[in-house]
Short mmCIF file of C-alpha atoms in Angstrom, two decimals:
data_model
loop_
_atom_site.label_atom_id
_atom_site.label_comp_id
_atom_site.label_asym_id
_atom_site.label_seq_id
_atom_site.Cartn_x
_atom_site.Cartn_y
_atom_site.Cartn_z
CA UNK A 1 -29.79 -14.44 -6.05
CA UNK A 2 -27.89 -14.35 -9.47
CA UNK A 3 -26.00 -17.56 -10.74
CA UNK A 4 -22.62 -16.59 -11.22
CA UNK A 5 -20.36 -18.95 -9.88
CA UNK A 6 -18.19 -17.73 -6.35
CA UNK A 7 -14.21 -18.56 -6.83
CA UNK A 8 -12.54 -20.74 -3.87
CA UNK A 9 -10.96 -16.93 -3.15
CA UNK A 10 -14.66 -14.98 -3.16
CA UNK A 11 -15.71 -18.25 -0.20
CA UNK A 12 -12.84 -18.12 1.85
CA UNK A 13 -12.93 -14.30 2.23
CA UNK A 14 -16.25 -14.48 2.89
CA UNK A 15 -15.95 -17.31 5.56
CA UNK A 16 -13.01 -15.19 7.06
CA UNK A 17 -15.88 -12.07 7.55
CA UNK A 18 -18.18 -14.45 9.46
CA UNK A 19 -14.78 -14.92 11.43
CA UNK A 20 -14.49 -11.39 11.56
CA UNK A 21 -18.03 -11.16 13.21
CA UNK A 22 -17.67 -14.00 15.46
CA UNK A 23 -14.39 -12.29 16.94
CA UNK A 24 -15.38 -8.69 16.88
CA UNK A 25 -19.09 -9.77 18.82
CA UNK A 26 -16.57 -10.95 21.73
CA UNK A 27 -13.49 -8.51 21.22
CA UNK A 28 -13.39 -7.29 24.79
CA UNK A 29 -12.72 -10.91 25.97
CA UNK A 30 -9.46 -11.17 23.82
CA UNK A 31 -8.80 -6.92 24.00
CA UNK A 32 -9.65 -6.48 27.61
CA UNK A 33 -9.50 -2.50 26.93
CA UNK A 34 -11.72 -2.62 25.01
CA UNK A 35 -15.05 -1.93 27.31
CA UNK A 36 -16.05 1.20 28.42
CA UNK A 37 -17.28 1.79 32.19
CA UNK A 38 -18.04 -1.96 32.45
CA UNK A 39 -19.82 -2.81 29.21
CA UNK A 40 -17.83 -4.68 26.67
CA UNK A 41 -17.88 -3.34 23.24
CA UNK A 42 -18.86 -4.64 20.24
CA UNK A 43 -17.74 -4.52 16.22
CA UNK A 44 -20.14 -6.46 14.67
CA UNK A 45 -22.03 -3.74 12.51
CA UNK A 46 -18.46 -2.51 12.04
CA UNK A 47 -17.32 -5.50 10.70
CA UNK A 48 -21.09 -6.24 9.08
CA UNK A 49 -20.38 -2.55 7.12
CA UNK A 50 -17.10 -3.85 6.39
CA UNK A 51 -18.70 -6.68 5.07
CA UNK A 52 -20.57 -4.89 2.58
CA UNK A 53 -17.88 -2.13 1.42
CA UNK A 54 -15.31 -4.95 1.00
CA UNK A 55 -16.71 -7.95 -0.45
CA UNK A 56 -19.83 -6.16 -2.56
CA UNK A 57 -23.65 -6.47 -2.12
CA UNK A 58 -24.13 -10.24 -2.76
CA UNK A 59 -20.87 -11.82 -1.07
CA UNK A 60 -21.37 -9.38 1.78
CA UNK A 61 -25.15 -10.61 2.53
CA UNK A 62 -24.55 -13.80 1.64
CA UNK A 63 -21.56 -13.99 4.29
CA UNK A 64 -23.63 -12.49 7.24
CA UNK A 65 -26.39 -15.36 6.14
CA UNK A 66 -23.59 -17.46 7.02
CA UNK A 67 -23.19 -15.40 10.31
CA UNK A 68 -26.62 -15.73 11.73
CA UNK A 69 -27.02 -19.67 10.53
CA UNK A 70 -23.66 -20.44 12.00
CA UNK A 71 -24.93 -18.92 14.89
CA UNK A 72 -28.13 -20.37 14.87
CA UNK A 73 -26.45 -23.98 14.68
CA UNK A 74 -25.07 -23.79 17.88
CA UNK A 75 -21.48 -22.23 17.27
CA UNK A 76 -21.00 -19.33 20.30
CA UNK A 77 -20.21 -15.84 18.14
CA UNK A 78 -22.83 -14.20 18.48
CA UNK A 79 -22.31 -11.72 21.73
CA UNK A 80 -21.24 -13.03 25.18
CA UNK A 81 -20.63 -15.97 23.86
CA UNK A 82 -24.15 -17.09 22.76
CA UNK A 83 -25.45 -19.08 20.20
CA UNK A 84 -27.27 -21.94 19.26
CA UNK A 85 -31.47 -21.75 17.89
CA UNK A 86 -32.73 -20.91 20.92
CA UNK A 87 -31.42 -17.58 20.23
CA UNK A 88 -34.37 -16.71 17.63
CA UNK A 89 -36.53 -15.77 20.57
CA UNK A 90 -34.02 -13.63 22.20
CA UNK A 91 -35.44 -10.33 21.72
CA UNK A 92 -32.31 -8.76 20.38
CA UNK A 93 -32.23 -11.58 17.42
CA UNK A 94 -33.26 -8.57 15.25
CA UNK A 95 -29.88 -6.93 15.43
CA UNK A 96 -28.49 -9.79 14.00
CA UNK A 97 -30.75 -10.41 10.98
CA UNK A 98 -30.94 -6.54 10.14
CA UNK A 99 -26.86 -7.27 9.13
CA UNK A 100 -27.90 -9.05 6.48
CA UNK A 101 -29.80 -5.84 4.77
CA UNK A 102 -27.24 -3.45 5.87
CA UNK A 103 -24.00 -5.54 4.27
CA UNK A 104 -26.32 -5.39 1.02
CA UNK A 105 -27.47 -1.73 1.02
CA UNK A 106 -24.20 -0.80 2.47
CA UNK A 107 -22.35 -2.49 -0.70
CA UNK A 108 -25.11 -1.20 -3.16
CA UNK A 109 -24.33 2.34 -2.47
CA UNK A 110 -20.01 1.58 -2.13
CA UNK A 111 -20.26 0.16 -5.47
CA UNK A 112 -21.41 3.03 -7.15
CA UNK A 113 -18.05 5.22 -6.12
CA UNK A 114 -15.19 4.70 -4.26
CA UNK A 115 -14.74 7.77 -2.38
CA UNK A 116 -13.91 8.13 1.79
CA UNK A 117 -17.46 10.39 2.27
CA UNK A 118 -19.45 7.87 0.17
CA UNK A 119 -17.84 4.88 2.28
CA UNK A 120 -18.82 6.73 5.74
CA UNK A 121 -22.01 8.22 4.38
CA UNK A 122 -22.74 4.34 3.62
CA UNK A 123 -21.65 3.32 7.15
CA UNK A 124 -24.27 5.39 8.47
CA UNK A 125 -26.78 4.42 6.41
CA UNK A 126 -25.86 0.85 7.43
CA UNK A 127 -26.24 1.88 11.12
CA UNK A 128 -29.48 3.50 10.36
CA UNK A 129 -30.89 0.26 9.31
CA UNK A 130 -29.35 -2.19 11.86
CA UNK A 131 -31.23 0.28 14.22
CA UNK A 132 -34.64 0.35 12.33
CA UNK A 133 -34.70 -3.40 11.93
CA UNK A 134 -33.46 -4.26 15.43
CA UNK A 135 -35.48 -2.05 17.69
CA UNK A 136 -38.42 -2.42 15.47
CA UNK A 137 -38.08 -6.30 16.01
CA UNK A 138 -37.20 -6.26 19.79
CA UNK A 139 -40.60 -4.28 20.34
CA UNK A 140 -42.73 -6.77 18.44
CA UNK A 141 -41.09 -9.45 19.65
CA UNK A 142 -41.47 -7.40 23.29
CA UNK A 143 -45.00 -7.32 22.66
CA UNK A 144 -45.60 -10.77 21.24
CA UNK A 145 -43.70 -12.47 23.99
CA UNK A 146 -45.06 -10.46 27.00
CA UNK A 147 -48.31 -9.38 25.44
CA UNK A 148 -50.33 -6.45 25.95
CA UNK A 149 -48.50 -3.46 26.65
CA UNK A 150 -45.37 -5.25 27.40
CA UNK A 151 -43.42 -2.46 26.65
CA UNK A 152 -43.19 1.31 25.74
CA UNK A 153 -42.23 1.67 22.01
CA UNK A 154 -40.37 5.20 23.14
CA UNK A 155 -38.68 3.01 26.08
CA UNK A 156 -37.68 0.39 23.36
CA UNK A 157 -35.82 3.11 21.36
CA UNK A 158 -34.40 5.07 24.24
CA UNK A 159 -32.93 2.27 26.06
CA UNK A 160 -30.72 2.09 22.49
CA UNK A 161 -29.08 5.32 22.47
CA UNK A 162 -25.72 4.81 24.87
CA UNK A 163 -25.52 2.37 21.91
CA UNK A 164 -26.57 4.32 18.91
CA UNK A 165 -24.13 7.11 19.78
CA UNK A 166 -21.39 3.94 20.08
CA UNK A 167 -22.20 2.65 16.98
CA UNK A 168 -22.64 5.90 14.91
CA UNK A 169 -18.71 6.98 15.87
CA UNK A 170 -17.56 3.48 15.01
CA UNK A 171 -19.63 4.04 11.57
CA UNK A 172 -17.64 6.76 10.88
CA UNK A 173 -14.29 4.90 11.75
CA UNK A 174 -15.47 2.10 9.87
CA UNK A 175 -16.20 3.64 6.66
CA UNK A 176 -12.84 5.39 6.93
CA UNK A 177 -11.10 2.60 7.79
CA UNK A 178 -12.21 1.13 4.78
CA UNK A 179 -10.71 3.29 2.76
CA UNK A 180 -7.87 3.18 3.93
CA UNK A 181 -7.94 -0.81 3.21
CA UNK A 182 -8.94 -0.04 -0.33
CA UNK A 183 -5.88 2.21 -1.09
CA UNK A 184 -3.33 0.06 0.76
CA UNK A 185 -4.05 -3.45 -0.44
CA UNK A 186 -7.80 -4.23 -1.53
CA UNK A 187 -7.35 -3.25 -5.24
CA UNK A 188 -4.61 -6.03 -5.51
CA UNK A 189 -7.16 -8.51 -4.45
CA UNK A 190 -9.40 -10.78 -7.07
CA UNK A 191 -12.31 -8.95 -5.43
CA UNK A 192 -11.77 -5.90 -7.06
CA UNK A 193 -10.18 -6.86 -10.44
CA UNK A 194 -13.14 -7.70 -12.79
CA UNK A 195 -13.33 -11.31 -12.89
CA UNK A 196 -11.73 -12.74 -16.15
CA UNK A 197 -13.79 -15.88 -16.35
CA UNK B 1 -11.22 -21.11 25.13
CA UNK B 2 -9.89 -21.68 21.60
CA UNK B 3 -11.19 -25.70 22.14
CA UNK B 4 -14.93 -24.71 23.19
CA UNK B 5 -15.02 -21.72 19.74
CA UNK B 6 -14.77 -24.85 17.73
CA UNK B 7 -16.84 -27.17 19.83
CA UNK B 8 -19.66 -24.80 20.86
CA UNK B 9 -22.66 -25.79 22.64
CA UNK B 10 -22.08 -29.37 21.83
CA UNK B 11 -21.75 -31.83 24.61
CA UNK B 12 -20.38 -35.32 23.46
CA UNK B 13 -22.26 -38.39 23.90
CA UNK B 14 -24.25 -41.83 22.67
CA UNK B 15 -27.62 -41.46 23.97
CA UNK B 16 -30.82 -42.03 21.66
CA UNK B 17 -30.73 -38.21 20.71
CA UNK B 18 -27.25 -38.13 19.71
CA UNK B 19 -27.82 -40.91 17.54
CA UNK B 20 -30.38 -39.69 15.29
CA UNK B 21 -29.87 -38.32 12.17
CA UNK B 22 -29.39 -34.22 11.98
CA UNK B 23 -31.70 -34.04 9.38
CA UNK B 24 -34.41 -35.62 11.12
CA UNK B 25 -33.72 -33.65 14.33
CA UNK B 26 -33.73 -30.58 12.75
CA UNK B 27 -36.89 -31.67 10.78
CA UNK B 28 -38.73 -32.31 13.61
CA UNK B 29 -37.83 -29.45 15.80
CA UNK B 30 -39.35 -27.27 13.06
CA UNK B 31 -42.64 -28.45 13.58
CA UNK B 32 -42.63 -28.99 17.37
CA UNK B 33 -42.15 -24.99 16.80
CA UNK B 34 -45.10 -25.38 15.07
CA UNK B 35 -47.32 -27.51 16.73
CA UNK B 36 -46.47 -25.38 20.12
CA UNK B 37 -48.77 -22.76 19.43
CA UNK B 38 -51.83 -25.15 18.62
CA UNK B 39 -52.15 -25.83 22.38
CA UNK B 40 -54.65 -24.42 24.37
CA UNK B 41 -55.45 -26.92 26.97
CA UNK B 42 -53.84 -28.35 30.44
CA UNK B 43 -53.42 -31.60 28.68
CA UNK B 44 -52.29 -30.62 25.55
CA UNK B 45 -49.43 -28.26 27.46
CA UNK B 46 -48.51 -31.42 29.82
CA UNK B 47 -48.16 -33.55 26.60
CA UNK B 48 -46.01 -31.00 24.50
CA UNK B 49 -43.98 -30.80 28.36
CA UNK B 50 -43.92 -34.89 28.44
CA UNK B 51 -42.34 -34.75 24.88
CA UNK B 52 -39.26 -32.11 25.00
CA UNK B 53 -39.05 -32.98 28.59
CA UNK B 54 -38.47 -36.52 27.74
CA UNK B 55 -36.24 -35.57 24.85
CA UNK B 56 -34.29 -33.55 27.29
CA UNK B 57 -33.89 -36.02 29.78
CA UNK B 58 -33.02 -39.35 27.47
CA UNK B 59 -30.35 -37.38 26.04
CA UNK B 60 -28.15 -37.26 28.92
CA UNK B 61 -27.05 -34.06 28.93
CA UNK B 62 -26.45 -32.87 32.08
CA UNK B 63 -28.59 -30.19 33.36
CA UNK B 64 -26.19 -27.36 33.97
CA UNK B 65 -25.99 -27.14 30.15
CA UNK B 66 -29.69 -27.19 29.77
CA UNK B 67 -29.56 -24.34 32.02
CA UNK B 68 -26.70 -22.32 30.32
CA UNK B 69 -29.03 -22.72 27.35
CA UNK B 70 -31.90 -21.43 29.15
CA UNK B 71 -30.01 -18.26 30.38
CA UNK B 72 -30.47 -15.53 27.71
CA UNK B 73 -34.33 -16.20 28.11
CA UNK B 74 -34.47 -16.64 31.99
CA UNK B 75 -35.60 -13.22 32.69
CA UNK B 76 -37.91 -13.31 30.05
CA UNK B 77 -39.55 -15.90 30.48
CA UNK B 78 -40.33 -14.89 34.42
CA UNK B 79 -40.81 -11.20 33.70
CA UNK B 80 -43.83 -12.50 30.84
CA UNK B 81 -45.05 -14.30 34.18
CA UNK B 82 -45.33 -11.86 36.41
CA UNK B 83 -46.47 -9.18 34.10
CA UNK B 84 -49.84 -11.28 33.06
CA UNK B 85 -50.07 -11.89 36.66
CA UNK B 86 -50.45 -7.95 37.58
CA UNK B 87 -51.95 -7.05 34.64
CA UNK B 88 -55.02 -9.19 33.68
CA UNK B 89 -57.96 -8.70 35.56
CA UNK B 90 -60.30 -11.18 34.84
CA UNK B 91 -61.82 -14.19 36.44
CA UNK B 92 -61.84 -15.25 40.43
CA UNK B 93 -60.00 -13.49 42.82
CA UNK B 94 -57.96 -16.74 43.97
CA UNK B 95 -55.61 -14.34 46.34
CA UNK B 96 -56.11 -10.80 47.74
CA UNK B 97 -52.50 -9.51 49.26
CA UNK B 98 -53.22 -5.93 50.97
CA UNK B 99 -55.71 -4.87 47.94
CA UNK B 100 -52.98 -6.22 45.26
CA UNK B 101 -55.62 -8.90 43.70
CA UNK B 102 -54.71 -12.09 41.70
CA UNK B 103 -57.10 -13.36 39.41
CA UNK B 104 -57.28 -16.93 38.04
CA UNK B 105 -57.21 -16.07 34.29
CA UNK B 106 -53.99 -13.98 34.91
CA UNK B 107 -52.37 -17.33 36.73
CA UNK B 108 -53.29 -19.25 33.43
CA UNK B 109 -52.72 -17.04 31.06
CA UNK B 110 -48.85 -16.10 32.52
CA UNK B 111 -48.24 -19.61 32.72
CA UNK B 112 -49.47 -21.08 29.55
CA UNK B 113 -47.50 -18.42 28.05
CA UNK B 114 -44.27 -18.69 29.95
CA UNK B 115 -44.51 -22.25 29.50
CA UNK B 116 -44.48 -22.67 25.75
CA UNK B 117 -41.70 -20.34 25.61
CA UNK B 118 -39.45 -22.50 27.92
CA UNK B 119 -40.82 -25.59 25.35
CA UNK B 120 -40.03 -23.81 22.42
CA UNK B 121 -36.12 -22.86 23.77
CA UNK B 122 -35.67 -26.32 25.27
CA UNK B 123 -36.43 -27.90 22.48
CA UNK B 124 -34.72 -25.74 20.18
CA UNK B 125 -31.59 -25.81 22.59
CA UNK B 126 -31.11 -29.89 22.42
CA UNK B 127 -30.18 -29.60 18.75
CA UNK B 128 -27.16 -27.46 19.41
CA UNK B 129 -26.46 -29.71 22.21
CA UNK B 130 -26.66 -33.03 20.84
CA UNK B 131 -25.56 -32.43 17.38
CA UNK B 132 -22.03 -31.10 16.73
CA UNK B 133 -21.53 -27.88 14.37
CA UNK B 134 -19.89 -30.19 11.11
CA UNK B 135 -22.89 -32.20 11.40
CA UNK B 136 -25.70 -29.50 11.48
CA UNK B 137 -23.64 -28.11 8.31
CA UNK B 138 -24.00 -31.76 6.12
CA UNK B 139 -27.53 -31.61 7.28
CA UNK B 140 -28.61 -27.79 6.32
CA UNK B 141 -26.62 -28.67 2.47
CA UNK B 142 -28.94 -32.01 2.26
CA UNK B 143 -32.05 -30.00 3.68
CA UNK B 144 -31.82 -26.65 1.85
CA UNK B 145 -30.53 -28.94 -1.05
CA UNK B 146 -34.49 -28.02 -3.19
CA UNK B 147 -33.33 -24.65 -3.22
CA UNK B 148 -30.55 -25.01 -5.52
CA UNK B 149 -33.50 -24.65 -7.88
CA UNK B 150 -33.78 -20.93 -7.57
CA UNK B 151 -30.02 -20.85 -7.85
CA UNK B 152 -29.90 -20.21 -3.83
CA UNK B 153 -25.76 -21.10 -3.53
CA UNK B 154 -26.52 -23.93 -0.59
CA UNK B 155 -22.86 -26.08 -1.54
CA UNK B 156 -21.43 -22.39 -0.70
CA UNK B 157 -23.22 -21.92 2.08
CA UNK B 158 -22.49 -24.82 3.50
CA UNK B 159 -19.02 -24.44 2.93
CA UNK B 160 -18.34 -21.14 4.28
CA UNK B 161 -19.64 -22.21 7.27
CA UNK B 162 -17.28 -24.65 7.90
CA UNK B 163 -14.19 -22.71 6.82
CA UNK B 164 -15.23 -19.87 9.36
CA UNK B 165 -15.61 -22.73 11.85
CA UNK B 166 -11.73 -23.22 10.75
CA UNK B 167 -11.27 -19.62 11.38
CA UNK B 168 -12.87 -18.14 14.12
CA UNK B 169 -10.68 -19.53 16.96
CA UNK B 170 -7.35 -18.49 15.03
CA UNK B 171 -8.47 -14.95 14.02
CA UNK B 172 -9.02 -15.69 18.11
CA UNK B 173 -5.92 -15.91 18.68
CA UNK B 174 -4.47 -13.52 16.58
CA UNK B 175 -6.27 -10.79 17.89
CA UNK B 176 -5.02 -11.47 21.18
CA UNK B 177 -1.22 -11.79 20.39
CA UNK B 178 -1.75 -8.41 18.01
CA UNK B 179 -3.33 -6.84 20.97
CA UNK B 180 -0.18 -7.97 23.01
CA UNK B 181 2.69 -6.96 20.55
CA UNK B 182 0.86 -3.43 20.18
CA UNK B 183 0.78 -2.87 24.16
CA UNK B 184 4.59 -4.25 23.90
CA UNK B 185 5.26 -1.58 21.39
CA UNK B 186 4.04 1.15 23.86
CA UNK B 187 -0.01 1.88 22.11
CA UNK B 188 -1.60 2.94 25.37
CA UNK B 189 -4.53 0.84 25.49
CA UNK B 190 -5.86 0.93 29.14
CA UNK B 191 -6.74 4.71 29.89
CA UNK B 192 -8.13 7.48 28.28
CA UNK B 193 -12.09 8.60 27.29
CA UNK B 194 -14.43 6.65 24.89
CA UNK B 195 -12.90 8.56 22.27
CA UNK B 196 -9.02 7.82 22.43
CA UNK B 197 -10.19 3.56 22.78
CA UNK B 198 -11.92 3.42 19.81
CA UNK B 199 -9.10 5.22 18.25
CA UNK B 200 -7.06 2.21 19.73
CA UNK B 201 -9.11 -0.11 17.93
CA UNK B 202 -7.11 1.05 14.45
CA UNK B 203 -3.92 -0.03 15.37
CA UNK B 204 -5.69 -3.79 16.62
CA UNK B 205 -7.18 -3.62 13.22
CA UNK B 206 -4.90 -3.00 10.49
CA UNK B 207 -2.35 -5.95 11.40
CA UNK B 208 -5.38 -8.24 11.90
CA UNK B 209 -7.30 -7.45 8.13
CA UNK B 210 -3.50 -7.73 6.44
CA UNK B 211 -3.10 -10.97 8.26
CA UNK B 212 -6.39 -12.65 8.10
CA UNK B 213 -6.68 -11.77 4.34
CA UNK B 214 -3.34 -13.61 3.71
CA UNK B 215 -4.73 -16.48 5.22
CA UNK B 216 -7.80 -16.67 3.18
CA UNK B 217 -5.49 -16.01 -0.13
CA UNK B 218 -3.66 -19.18 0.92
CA UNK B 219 -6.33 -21.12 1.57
CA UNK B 220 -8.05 -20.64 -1.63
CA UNK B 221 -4.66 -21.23 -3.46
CA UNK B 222 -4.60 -24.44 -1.49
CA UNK B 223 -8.16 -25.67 -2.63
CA UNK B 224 -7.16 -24.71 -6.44
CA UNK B 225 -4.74 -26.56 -6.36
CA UNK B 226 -6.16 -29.51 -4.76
CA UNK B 227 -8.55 -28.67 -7.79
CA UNK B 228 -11.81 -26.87 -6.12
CA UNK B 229 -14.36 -26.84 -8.84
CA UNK B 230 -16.84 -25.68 -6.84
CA UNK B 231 -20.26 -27.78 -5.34
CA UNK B 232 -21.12 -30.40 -8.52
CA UNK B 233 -19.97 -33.46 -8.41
CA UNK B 234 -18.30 -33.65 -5.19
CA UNK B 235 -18.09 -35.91 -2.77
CA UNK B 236 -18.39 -36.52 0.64
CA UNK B 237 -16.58 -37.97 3.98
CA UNK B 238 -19.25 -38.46 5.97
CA UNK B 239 -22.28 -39.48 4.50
CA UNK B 240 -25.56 -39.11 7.04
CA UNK B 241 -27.83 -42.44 6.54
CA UNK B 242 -31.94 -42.43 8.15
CA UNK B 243 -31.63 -45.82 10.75
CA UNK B 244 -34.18 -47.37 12.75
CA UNK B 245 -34.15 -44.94 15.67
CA UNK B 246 -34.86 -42.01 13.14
CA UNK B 247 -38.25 -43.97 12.05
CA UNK B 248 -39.40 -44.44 15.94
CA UNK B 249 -38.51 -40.77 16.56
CA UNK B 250 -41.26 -39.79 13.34
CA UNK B 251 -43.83 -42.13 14.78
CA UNK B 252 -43.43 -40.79 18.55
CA UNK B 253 -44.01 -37.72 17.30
CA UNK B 254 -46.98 -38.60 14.58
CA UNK B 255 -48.36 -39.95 17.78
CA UNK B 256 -47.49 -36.75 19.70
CA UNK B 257 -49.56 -34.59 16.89
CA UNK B 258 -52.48 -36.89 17.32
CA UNK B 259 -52.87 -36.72 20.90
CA UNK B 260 -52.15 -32.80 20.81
CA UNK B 261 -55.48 -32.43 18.40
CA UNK B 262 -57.43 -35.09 20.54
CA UNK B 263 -56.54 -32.90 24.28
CA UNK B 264 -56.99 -29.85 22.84
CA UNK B 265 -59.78 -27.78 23.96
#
């Protein structure tokens, strides 16, 4: 990680993304509507892509590091409420670490042009990745827990696709919704002005 | 709900646990991770059990919060029983149910297993319980403090974490009163497919981003001018201090190590 100094504005926006994950892992609780036949949805890789378009490579990572230690100390935003260290040998704990690639790869490739089909060919890229890392990870961690054959590697990935297909539309809202951020009221902010000192 | 978002897992009291320093806590919990998977014999299991049992128990937290702790993993933790019970097939038949057999190394092996994975999440649990969020924070900046060497931002880090703690239950909040005002306004939130709900989710979004990043704006204005110069040199509120309790908690535990390698088979 480079040394250049973060401003008081680059940590509070970043602390207000980990905010953004903590609500948007439990936004059916607060937006009721918001769950479809039963199961309560979930924003975190849209807010973890958000992450990365809007506050760059580095401050995006570094602010989902923030996510999964908060997380890990005990403080209840990851989903359903959970939380606490315990949760490293949840299965699904590889969800959670694989936002901390995506917000960097996702703000790698946003940096290099700010266009709507780069920001939603980005997202998906970003969803691509939470996918690879986190069913990869549950499987192993399947396997290492369970032991043996403790569970079907095409099972692991098929029991993901209601999800996938979830998470690829809100991708695509995501990266557009980005957009529109950056035309309304992003390029005001420090974070895009080059920084003077 | 907005008091337990700040508070957590965290369930207030004095006991011997409380009372010891994060650091150490946190220390030590690392390697009883470690030591865990050194044990291979009844004995060594019952003493690793003795130790985060103990822990567990002179920390007075009552057990439905253990248990909450415990949930996530429940099912795991059984299913990783049962499976090594059906599927290993070696040693005595101890129990022959209609042709279904069980054999003794699948009993042992499904327990041992299950067993240091209810350890391990115990264990790891009673931090979160004992320790509040603020503290944990001081104690990761003190801990991951060596890494400022390889320019790893820890002061950042650190403080991040407790801004978001700041803003988690008000972003909260505001979510729920945008969600309101929208539904007041006549969005149509509660019917319609997949599709027209996560178009619904624009509407809950736009007010929220404009708001939240107006809060962070003021908030950074407010540390300038309180004159934030960033990690060097600053100073703290609470300072954490090693005490007497922290040194018997190293040598139960050096004693704890040495007994492990002594049962072990």
């Amino acid at each position: 990680m480079q040394a250049s100094r973060w401003s008081a504005y680059d940590i509070t926006v970043g602390a207000l993304f980990v905010a953004l994950m903590a609500v948007g892992a439990n936004i059916a609780s607060v937006a009721p509507f918001l769950s479809v036949l039963g199961v309560p949805l979930t924003l975190q890789t849209f807010f973890a892509i958000l992450a990365g378009i809007v506050l760059g490579s580095r401050l995006g990572m570094f602010s989902m590091i923030v996510y999964t230690v908060l997380g890990l100390i005990g403080a209840p935003i990851f989903s359903q409420f959970s939380g606490g260290l315990g949760t490293i040998f949840s299965p699904t704990f590889g969800f959670i670490l694989s936002y901390i690639v995506l917000a960097f790869v996702v703000g790698k490739i946003a940096e290099t042009k700010r266009s709507p089909s780069l920001y939603v060919a980005a997202s998906l890229v970003g969803v691509a990745l939470n996918y690879l890392i986190g069913v990869n990870l549950f499987y192993a961690a399947m396997n290492f827990w369970v032991g043996g054959d403790g569970i079907n590697y095409v099972i692991a990935w098929s029991s993901m696709i209601p999800f996938l297909l979830k998470d690829i539309t809100l991708a695509v809202v995501a990266g557009l919704f980005a957009y529109r951020l950056e035309r309304s009221f992003l390029h005001r902010t420090p974070l895009r002005q080059a920084k003077v000192s | 709900m907005s008091n337990s978002m700040i508070i957590g897992q965290y369930v207030p009291g004095e006991s011997f646990v409380h009372r010891l320093d994060p650091r150490s806590k946190i220390a030590i919990i690392f390697f009883f991770v470690l030591i865990v998977f050194f044990a291979n014999s009844v004995m060594s299991y019952g003493l690793l059990a003795l130790f985060a049992i103990g822990a567990a128990a002179s920390s007075k937290v009552p057990l439905p919060y253990i248990m909450k702790g415990l949930k996530p993993v429940w099912f795991l933790i059984i299913f990783t029983f049962l499976l090594h019970l059906i599927v290993t097939k070696e040693g005595d038949v101890l129990y022959n149910l209609w042709g279904w057999k069980i054999y003794e190394e699948g009993l042992v092996q499904g327990a041992a297993i299950s067993l240091r994975f209810f350890l391990l999440i115990l264990v790891t649990s009673l931090l979160t319980l004992t320790t509040t969020p603020i503290e944990i924070t001081d104690a990761i900046e003190e801990l991951l403090g060596p890494l400022k060497k390889i320019r790893f931002p820890v002061h950042e880090l650190a403080l991040m974490m407790s801004i978001s703690l700041r803003f988690i239950p008000t972003l909260m909040q505001e979510t729920e009163k945008i969600s309101k005002a929208q539904a007041s306004r006549g969005v149509d939130f509660r019917t319609g497919s997949f599709k027209d709900r996560i178009k619904a989710v624009i509407p809950l979004l736009v007010p929220l981003f404009v708001s939240a990043f107006k809060r962070a704006e003021e908030l950074a204005m407010a540390m300038e001018a309180r004159g934030y110069r960033g990690g060097e040199g600053r100073t703290k509120l609470r300072e954490l201090s090693i005490s007497k309790l922290d040194y018997y908690l190293y040598a139960l535990f050096i004693l704890l190590i040495i007994g492990l390698f002594l049962t072990r088979s």
